[in-house]
XYZ file of C-alpha atoms in Angstrom:
189
model
C -0.122 -0.358 0.074
C 1.294 3.141 -0.993
C 1.101 6.277 1.346
C 1.790 10.037 0.982
C 4.965 10.064 3.255
C 3.891 12.911 5.402
C 4.064 10.766 8.390
C 1.228 12.575 10.311
C -1.628 10.168 11.475
C -2.908 7.727 9.280
C -1.462 7.288 6.049
C -2.812 8.471 3.113
C -3.982 5.554 0.342
C -2.940 6.046 -2.850
C -3.513 3.041 -4.455
C -7.039 2.183 -3.398
C -6.878 -1.414 -5.069
C -3.868 -2.516 -3.083
C -5.438 -1.297 0.168
C -8.483 -3.398 -0.702
C -6.693 -6.674 -1.893
C -4.114 -6.387 1.350
C -7.324 -6.251 3.718
C -9.316 -8.464 1.818
C -6.460 -11.066 2.759
C -6.776 -10.051 6.117
C -10.254 -10.564 6.607
C -10.317 -14.054 7.150
C -8.071 -13.169 10.560
C -10.987 -10.991 11.792
C -14.503 -12.080 13.484
C -16.500 -10.791 10.836
C -19.323 -12.424 9.049
C -17.981 -15.245 6.796
C -18.580 -14.280 3.008
C -19.484 -17.864 2.011
C -22.393 -18.000 4.306
C -23.442 -14.600 3.393
C -23.348 -16.047 -0.104
C -25.510 -19.032 0.787
C -28.080 -16.371 2.403
C -28.157 -14.652 -0.835
C -28.581 -17.700 -2.952
C -31.914 -18.396 -0.542
C -32.874 -15.137 -0.959
C -32.973 -14.834 -4.543
C -34.180 -18.045 -5.460
C -37.479 -17.849 -2.709
C -38.078 -14.257 -3.230
C -37.986 -13.490 0.374
C -36.253 -14.847 3.500
C -38.122 -16.732 6.312
C -37.933 -15.743 10.060
C -35.212 -19.003 10.633
C -33.204 -17.692 7.180
C -33.233 -13.999 9.101
C -31.996 -15.500 12.394
C -29.441 -17.285 10.793
C -27.988 -14.190 9.089
C -28.303 -12.301 12.459
C -26.498 -14.825 14.326
C -23.788 -14.381 11.911
C -23.690 -10.968 12.463
C -24.539 -10.439 16.156
C -24.666 -13.675 18.156
C -25.719 -11.769 21.308
C -28.945 -10.304 19.803
C -30.063 -12.743 17.270
C -33.048 -13.759 19.594
C -34.687 -10.892 19.149
C -35.562 -12.309 15.330
C -37.842 -14.709 17.054
C -40.266 -12.094 18.135
C -41.104 -11.451 14.630
C -44.080 -13.344 12.986
C -43.243 -15.564 10.249
C -45.389 -13.925 7.465
C -43.939 -10.506 8.531
C -40.597 -11.718 7.766
C -41.458 -13.024 4.297
C -43.466 -10.016 3.578
C -40.554 -7.487 4.851
C -38.047 -9.455 3.128
C -40.088 -9.770 -0.288
C -40.894 -5.995 0.029
C -37.327 -5.151 0.490
C -36.438 -6.560 -2.907
C -38.930 -4.597 -4.481
C -38.454 -0.943 -3.163
C -36.171 1.837 -4.717
C -33.600 3.706 -2.480
C -31.260 2.319 -0.267
C -32.482 4.085 2.760
C -36.234 2.859 2.094
C -34.760 -0.760 1.712
C -32.682 -0.664 4.981
C -35.858 0.867 6.881
C -38.092 -1.767 5.868
C -35.616 -4.374 6.990
C -34.901 -2.491 10.330
C -38.691 -2.866 11.161
C -37.924 -6.158 11.920
C -37.002 -7.285 15.841
C -33.174 -8.098 15.943
C -32.179 -5.973 12.975
C -30.389 -2.438 13.467
C -28.596 -1.125 10.507
C -25.344 -3.152 10.653
C -27.324 -6.387 10.829
C -29.776 -4.946 8.062
C -26.973 -4.329 5.752
C -26.117 -8.087 5.981
C -29.684 -8.757 4.388
C -29.035 -6.725 1.392
C -25.270 -7.338 1.025
C -26.480 -11.074 0.804
C -29.166 -10.004 -1.736
C -27.107 -7.876 -4.021
C -23.159 -8.053 -3.054
C -22.277 -5.932 -6.085
C -24.258 -2.593 -4.782
C -24.130 -3.520 -0.989
C -21.993 -4.208 1.919
C -21.911 -5.672 5.426
C -21.360 -1.802 7.161
C -20.834 -1.402 11.220
C -18.099 0.455 13.471
C -15.239 -0.679 11.955
C -16.257 -0.094 8.419
C -17.035 3.614 9.361
C -13.780 3.851 11.469
C -11.755 3.009 8.079
C -13.908 5.322 5.896
C -13.121 8.247 8.301
C -9.266 7.252 8.293
C -9.457 7.192 4.538
C -10.881 10.945 4.339
C -14.860 9.702 3.125
C -16.288 10.784 6.425
C -15.647 12.775 9.483
C -15.843 11.862 13.106
C -16.392 8.185 14.506
C -19.716 6.524 15.342
C -20.866 4.035 17.520
C -24.413 3.249 16.253
C -26.250 3.293 13.021
C -29.349 3.953 11.529
C -30.456 3.668 7.433
C -29.447 7.295 6.912
C -26.058 5.988 8.042
C -25.894 3.548 5.846
C -26.654 5.539 3.028
C -23.509 7.574 4.148
C -21.348 4.723 4.048
C -22.270 3.193 1.088
C -21.938 5.825 -1.187
C -17.859 6.018 -0.539
C -17.872 2.167 -0.630
C -19.434 2.350 -4.032
C -16.968 4.802 -5.194
C -13.821 2.575 -3.978
C -15.787 -0.670 -5.734
C -15.806 1.605 -8.903
C -12.623 2.882 -8.579
C -11.042 -0.826 -7.837
C -13.383 -3.055 -9.729
C -14.531 -4.736 -6.989
C -17.777 -5.600 -5.447
C -18.965 -3.252 -2.858
C -19.223 -6.286 -0.524
C -15.626 -6.938 -0.813
C -14.614 -3.350 -0.387
C -16.694 -3.279 2.934
C -15.113 -6.862 4.028
C -11.477 -4.915 3.138
C -12.569 -1.938 5.424
C -13.636 -4.061 8.082
C -10.148 -5.903 8.307
C -8.297 -2.630 8.120
C -9.984 -1.406 11.218
C -9.249 -4.917 12.950
C -5.759 -4.654 12.148
C -4.869 -1.090 12.933
C -7.143 -0.151 15.742
C -5.241 0.227 18.968
C -7.505 -1.082 21.977
C -11.133 -2.346 22.147
C -13.721 -1.173 19.719
C -15.929 0.927 22.000
């Protein structure tokens, strides 16, 4: 990864493709959502046209083991309805808001659902992804909790990086997650 050589704070990334490649290689060392599991969820979602409560529970468990049990509070038909509608709605904000209407789905976990459905346009996001985007100069300040509007704020730069590097948005998200896991000193929160 090339840097600007100023020596002040985090180095400026001048080769985004190398940055993404290097950090994608590191992703397997993290505690992040397994890409192959996300792909499985996406295949199921696309073939069924919706996700069941059980499928949503599996995604939530991959994303946040501690809070996955909240998914069981959703009526099965509501899970199918919301995930069916999320496929049909236009706009990232509206899609995320639909999914976050289900128990157990805050924006980071909801991002797993949309990333599973369409990894070319969507990514799994969380505190680590925000922090890496902030380090790279795409965002200002740090955040510890997210809503649908924050997802929209993050997905814009993620798509820019994906376009510039020829990568899928989901892979850029994984790389940003791994970068923060690699460079962060101390605990996450």
